[in-house]
Tab-separated table of C-alpha atoms in Angstrom:
chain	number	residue	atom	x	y	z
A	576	UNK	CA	146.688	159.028	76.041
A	577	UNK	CA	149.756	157.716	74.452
A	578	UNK	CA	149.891	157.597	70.768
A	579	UNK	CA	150.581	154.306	70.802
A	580	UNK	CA	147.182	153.113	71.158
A	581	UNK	CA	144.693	151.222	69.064
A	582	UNK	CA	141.424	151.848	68.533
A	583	UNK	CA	139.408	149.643	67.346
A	584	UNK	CA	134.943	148.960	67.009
A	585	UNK	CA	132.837	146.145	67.197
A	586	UNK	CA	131.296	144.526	63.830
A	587	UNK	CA	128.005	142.238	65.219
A	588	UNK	CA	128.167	139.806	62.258
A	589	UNK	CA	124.607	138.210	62.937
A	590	UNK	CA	121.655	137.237	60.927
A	591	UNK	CA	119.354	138.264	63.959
A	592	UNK	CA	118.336	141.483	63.992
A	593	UNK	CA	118.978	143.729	66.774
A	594	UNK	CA	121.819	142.857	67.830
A	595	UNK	CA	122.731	144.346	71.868
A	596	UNK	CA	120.123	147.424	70.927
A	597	UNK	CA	121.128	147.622	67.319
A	598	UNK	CA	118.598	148.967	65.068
A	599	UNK	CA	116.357	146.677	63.634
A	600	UNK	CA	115.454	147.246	60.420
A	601	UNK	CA	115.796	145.105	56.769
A	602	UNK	CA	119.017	143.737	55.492
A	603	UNK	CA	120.693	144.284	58.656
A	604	UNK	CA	123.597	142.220	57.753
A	605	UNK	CA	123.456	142.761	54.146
A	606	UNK	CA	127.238	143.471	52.710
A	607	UNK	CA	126.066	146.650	51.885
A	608	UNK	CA	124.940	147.290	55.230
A	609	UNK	CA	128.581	146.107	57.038
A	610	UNK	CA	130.245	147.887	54.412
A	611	UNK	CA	128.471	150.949	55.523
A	612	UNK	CA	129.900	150.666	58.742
A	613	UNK	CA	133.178	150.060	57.831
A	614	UNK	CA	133.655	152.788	55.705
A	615	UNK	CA	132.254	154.877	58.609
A	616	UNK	CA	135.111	153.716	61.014
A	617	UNK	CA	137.609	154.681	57.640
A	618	UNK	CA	136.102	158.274	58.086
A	619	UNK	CA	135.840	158.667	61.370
A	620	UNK	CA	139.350	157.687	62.615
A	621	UNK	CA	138.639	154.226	63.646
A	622	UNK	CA	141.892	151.436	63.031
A	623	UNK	CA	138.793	148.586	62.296
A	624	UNK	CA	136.774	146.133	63.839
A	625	UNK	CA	136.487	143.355	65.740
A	626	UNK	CA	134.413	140.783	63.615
A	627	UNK	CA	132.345	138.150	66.254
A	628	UNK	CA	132.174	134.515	65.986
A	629	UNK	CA	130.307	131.309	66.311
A	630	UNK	CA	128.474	128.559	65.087
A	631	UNK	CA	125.116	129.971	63.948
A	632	UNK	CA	126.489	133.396	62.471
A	633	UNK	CA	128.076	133.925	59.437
A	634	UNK	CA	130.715	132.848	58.455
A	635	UNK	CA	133.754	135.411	60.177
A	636	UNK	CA	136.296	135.364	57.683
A	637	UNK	CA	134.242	135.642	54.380
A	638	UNK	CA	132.620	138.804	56.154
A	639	UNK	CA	136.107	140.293	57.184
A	640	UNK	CA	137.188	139.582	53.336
A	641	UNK	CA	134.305	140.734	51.780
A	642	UNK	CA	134.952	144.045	53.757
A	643	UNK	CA	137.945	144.543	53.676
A	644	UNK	CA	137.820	144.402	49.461
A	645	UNK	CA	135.027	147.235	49.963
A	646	UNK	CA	138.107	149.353	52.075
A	647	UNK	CA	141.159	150.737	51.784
A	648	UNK	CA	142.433	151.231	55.571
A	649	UNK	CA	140.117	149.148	57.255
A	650	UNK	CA	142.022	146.654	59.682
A	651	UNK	CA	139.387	143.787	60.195
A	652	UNK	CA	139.883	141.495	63.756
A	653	UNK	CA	139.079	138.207	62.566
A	654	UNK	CA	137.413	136.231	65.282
A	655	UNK	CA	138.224	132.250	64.573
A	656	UNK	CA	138.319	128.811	66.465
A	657	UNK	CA	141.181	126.378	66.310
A	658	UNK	CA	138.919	123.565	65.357
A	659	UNK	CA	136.560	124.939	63.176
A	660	UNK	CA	139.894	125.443	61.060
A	661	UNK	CA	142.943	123.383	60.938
A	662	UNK	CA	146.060	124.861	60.620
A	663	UNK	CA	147.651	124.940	57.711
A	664	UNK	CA	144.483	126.009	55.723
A	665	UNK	CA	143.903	128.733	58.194
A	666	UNK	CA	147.577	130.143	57.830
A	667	UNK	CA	147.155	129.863	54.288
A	668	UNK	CA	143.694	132.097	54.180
A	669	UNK	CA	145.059	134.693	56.379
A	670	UNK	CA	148.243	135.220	54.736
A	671	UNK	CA	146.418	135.575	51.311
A	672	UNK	CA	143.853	138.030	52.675
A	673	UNK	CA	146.685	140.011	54.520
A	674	UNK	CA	148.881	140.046	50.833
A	675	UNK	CA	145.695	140.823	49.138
A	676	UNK	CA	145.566	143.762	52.051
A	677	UNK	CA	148.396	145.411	52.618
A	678	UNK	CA	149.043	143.666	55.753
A	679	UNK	CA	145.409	144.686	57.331
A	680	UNK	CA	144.744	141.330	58.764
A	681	UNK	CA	144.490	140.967	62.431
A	682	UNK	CA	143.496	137.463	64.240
A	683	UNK	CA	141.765	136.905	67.492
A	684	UNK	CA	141.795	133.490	68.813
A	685	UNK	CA	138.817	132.198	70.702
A	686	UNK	CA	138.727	129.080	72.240
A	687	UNK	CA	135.426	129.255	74.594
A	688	UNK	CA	132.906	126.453	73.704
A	689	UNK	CA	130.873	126.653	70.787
A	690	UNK	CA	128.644	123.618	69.059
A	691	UNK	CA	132.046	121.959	67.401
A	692	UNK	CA	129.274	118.543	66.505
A	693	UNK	CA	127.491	120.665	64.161
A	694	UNK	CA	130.959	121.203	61.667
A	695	UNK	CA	132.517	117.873	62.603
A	696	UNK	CA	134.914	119.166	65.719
A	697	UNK	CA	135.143	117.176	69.021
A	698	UNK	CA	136.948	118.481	71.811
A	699	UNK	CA	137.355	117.445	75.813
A	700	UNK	CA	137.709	119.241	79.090
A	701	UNK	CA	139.208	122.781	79.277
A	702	UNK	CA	142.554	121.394	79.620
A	703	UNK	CA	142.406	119.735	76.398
A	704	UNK	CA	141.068	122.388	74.617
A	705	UNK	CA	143.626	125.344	75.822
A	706	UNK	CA	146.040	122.636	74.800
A	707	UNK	CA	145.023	122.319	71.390
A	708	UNK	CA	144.886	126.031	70.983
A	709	UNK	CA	148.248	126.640	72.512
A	710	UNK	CA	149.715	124.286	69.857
A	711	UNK	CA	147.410	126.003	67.029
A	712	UNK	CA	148.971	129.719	67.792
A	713	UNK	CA	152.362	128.210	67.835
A	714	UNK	CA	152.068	126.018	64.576
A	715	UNK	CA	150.367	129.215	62.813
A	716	UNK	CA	153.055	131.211	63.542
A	717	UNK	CA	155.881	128.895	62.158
A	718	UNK	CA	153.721	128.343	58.712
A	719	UNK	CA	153.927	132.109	58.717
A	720	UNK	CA	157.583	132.685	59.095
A	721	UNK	CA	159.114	129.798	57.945
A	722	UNK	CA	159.220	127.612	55.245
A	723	UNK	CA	159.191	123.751	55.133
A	724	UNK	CA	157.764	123.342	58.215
A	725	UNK	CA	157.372	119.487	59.795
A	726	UNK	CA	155.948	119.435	63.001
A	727	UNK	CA	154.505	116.915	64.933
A	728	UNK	CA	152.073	117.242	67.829
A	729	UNK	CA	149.547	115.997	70.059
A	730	UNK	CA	146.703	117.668	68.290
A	731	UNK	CA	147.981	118.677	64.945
A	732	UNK	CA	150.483	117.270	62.262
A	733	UNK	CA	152.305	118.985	58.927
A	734	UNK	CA	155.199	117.264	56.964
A	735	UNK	CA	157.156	120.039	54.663
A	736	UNK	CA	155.083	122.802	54.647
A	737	UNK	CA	155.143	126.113	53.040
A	738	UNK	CA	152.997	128.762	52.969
A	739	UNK	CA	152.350	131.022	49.831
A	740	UNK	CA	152.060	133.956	49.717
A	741	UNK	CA	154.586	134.536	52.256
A	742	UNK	CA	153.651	137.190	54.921
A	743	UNK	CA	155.098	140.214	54.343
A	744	UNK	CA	157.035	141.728	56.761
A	745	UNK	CA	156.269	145.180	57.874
A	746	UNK	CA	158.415	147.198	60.026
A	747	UNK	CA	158.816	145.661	63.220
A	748	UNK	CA	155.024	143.939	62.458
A	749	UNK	CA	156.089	139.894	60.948
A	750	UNK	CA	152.754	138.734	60.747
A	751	UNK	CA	148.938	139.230	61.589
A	752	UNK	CA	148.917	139.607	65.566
A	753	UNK	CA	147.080	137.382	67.286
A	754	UNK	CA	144.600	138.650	70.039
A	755	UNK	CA	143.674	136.058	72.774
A	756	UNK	CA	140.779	135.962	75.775
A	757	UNK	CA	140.583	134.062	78.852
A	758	UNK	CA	140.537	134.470	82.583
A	759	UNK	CA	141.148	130.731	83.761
A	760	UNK	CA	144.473	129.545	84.734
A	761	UNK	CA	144.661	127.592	81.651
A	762	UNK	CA	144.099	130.304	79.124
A	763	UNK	CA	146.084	132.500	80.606
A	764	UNK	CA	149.238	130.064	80.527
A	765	UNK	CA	148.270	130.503	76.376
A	766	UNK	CA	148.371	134.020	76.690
A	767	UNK	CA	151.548	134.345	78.594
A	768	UNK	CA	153.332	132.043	75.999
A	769	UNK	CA	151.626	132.085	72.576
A	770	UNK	CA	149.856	135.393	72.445
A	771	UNK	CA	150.371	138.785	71.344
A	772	UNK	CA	147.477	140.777	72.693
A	773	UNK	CA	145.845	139.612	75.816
A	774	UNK	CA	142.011	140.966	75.833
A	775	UNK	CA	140.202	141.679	78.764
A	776	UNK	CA	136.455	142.458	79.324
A	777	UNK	CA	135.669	145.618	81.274
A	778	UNK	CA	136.487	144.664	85.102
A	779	UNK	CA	137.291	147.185	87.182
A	780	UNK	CA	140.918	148.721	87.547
A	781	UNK	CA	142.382	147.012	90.171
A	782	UNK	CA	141.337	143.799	88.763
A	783	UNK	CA	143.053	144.501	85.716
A	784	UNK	CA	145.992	145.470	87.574
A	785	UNK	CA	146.439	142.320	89.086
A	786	UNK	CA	146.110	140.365	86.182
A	787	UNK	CA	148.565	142.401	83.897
A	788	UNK	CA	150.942	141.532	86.794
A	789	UNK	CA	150.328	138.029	86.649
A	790	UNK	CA	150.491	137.313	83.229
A	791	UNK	CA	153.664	139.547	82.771
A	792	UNK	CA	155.192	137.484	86.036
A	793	UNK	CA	153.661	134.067	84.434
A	794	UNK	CA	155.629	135.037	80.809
A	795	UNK	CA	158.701	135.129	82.618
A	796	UNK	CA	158.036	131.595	84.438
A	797	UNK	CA	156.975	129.907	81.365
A	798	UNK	CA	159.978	131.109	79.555
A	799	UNK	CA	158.513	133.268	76.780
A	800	UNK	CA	159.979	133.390	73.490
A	801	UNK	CA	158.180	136.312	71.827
A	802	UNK	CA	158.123	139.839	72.054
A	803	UNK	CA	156.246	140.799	75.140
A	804	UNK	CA	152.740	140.515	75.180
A	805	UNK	CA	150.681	143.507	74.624
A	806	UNK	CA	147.658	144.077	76.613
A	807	UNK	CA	144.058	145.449	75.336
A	808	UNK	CA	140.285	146.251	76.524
A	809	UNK	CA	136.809	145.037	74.746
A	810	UNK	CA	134.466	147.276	76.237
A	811	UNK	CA	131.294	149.079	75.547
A	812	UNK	CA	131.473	152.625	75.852
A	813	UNK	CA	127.924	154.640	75.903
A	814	UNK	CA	129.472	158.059	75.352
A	815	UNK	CA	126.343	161.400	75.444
A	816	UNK	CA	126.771	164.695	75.141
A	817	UNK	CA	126.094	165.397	78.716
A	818	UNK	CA	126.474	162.981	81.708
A	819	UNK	CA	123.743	163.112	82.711
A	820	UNK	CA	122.396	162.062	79.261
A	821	UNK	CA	124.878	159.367	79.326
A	822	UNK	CA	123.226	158.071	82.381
A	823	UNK	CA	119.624	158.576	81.629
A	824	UNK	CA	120.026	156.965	78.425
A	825	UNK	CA	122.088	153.455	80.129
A	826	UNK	CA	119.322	153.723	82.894
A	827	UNK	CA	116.533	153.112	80.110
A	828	UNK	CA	118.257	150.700	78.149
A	829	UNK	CA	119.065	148.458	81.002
A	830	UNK	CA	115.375	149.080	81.798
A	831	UNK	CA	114.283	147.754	78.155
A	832	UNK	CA	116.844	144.674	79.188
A	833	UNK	CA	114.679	143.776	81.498
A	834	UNK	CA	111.440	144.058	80.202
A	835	UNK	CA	113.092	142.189	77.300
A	836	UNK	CA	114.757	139.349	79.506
A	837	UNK	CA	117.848	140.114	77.701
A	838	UNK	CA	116.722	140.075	74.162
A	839	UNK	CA	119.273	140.180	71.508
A	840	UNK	CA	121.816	140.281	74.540
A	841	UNK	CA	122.790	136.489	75.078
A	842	UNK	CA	125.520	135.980	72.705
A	843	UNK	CA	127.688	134.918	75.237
A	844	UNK	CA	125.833	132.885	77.839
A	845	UNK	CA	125.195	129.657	76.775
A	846	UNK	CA	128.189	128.735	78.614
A	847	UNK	CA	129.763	130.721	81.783
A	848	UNK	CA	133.427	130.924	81.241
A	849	UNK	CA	135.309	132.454	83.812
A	850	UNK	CA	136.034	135.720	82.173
A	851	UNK	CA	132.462	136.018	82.206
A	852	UNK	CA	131.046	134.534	85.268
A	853	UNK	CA	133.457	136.944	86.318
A	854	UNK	CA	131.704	139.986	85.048
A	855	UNK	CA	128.585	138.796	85.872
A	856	UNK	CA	129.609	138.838	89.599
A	857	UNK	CA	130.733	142.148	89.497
A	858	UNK	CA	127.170	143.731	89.780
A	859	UNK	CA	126.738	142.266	93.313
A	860	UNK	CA	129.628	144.927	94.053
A	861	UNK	CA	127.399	147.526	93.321
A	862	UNK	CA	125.815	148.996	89.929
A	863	UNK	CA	128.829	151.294	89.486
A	864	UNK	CA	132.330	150.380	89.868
A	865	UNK	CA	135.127	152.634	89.674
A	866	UNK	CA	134.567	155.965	88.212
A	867	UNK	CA	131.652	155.259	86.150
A	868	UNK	CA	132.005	151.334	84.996
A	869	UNK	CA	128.226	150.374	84.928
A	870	UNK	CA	127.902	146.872	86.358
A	871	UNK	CA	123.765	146.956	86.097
A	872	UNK	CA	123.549	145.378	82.163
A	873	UNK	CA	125.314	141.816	83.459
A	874	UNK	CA	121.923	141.582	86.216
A	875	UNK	CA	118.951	141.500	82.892
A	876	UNK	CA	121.530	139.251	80.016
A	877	UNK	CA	124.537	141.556	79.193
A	878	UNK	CA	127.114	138.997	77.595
A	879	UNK	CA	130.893	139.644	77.138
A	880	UNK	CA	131.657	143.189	76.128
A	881	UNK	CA	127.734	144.455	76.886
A	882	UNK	CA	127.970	143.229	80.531
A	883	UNK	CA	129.502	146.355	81.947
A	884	UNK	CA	129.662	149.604	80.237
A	885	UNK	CA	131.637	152.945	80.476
A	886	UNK	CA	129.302	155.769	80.623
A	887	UNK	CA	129.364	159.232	80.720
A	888	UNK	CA	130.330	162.075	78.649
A	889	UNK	CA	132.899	161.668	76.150
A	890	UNK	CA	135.188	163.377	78.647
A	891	UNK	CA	133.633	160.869	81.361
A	892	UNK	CA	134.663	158.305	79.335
A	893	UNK	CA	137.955	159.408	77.904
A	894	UNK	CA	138.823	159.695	81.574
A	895	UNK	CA	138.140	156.663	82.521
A	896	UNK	CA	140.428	154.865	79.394
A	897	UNK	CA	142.820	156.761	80.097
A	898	UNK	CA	143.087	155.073	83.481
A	899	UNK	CA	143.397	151.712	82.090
A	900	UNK	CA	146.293	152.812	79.710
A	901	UNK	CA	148.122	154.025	82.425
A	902	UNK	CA	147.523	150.457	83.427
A	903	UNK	CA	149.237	149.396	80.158
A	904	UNK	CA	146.671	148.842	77.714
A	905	UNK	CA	147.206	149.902	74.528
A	906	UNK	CA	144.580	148.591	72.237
A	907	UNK	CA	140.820	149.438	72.846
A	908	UNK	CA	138.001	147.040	71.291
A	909	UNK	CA	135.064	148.955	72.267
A	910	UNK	CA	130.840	149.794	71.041
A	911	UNK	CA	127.358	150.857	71.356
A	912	UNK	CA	124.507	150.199	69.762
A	913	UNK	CA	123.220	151.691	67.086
A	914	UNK	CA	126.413	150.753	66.160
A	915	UNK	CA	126.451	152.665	62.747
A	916	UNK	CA	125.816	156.145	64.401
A	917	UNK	CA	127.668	155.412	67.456
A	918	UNK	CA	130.716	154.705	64.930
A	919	UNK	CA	130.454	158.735	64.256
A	920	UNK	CA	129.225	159.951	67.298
A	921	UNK	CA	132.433	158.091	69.258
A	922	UNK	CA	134.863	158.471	66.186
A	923	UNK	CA	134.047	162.645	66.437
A	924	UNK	CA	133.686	162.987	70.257
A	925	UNK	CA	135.491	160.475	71.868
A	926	UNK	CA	138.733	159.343	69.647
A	927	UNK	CA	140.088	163.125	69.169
A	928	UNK	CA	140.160	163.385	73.367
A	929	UNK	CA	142.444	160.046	73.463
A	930	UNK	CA	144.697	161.514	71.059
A	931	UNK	CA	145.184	164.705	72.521
């Protein structure tokens, strides 16, 4: 696998235990505890973490700062919704955390519906909504590389407006890159214009074929004005000595899903985007897609990233990412639960394979 890949893990950021399979024991999401696993991706050659979002969680970006002060290479994916923030204050948080960093900060922009009533945010149809995040990513980035910045829109306003601490620039990196999601026409028109990373849940190959064509054709339509976008995959990998561990092991946990009805497993299904109705539909396909994509999770409450997993051994599942970088994805999201020993187990087995 090219050296030019990311690798990156999964922080659950919840105050309910048990997160996906996680262990469930006391002060789960204690700083102590998130700390721990942080420092484990540090040792065991992890880039950082993807940090989850949503009304009813902590809040993302205290968590990502409070862990990143307890780390010295640490890169933390800071999950956050145009709304919750506005603009300006946003660009001004991140670009103090990434001074106060080294440059570690790294944004991913979700606009899927929330509960924006319970901190004062209103929004309308999906139309609306990619629109207001469209104009978000593109505002952000001006406050971050320019200074006295006016700009007036249909969603947001700022009149002579400067940033400081100015982002740093870094090589050929000018500020925090900003991941995006979203299968619908309408987010991917975002993605094709505003984004840097485009993030895809774990569909099969050819599916992500197609759509790395389409959004590459769509960035030339729309005109693009950035570098090109960058393409990754948010996955969950159950990685086992053997495979036919690997299997036995996914066989009983979906089997616990369903005694369970999904318990700890619903994060992302209180509304069906189309990313995820997506996955969901994949199952009726078959329970194993591909090589050894695992479809069976999505049928008992698998949400997002734990509706289809890669399973095998960690030669199974190096394999099998290797396949979708030859696809052109370069940065890799991806988990199992218990996340803390899975951090090792992955970091020792799996990582050293995809940088061979």
């Amino acid at each position: 696998m090219s050296n030019n890949s990311e690798f990156l893990w999964y922080i659950p950021n919840d105050v309910k235990a048990g997160h996906r399979g996680d262990s469930a024991v006391e002060n789960h999401n204690s700083l102590d505890t998130l700390t721990s696993q942080a420092r484990a991706l540090e040792e065991h050659g992890w880039k950082g973490a993807l940090i989850g979002t949503g009304w009813g969680r902590p809040d993302t970006f205290t968590v990502a700062a409070s862990l990143a002060a307890r780390t010295t290479t640490f890169e933390p994916l800071i999950a956050i919704r145009p709304g919750y923030w506005r603009p300006a204050n946003f660009a001004s948080a991140a670009a103090t955390l990434d001074h106060l960093t080294g440059g570690r900060v790294r944004i991913n922009i979700v606009s899927g519906k929330d509960n924006p009533a319970a901190y004062g945010d209103s929004e309308g149809d999906q139309a609306h909504r990619y629109a207001r995040t469209k104009e978000f990513m593109r505002l952000v980035r001006r406050l971050w590389t320019e200074d006295n910045v006016t700009f007036g829109g249909e969603h947001f306003r700022v009149a002579d407006s400067t940033v400081v601490p100015h982002i740093q620039v870094r090589g050929d990196r000018w500020h925090p890159k900003f991941y995006f999601g979203g299968a619908s026409e309408a987010a991917e028109r975002v993605a094709a214009t505003e984004a840097d990373v485009q993030l895809f849940w774990g569909e099969p190959l050819e599916g992500v074929r197609k759509r790395i064509a389409r959004l590459k054709a769509l960035s030339g339509e729309l005109d693009r004005d950035l570098p090109p976008l960058e393409f990754g995959l948010r996955i969950t990998t159950l990685v086992r000595d053997t495979t036919e561990q690997a299997w036995t092991d996914a066989e009983a946990k979906v089997a616990e899903m369903a005694r369970s009805k999904g318990s700890g497993w619903h994060d992302h299904q209180r509304v069906l985007a189309v990313g995820q109705q997506r996955l969901l539909d994949l199952h009726e396909r078959g329970d194993v897609l591909d090589d050894n994509l695992y479809t069976a999770p999505g049928k008992f409450g698998g949400g997002g990233a734990g509706t289809t997993w890669l399973v095998g051994s960690a030669e199974d599942v190096a394999r099998s990412l290797r396949k979708y970088q030859d696809l052109g994805i370069t940065h890799f999201v991806l988990s199992d639960t218990p996340y803390l020993s899975e951090i090792k187990r992955q970091g020792d087995q799996l990582l050293p394979l995809l940088r061979s």
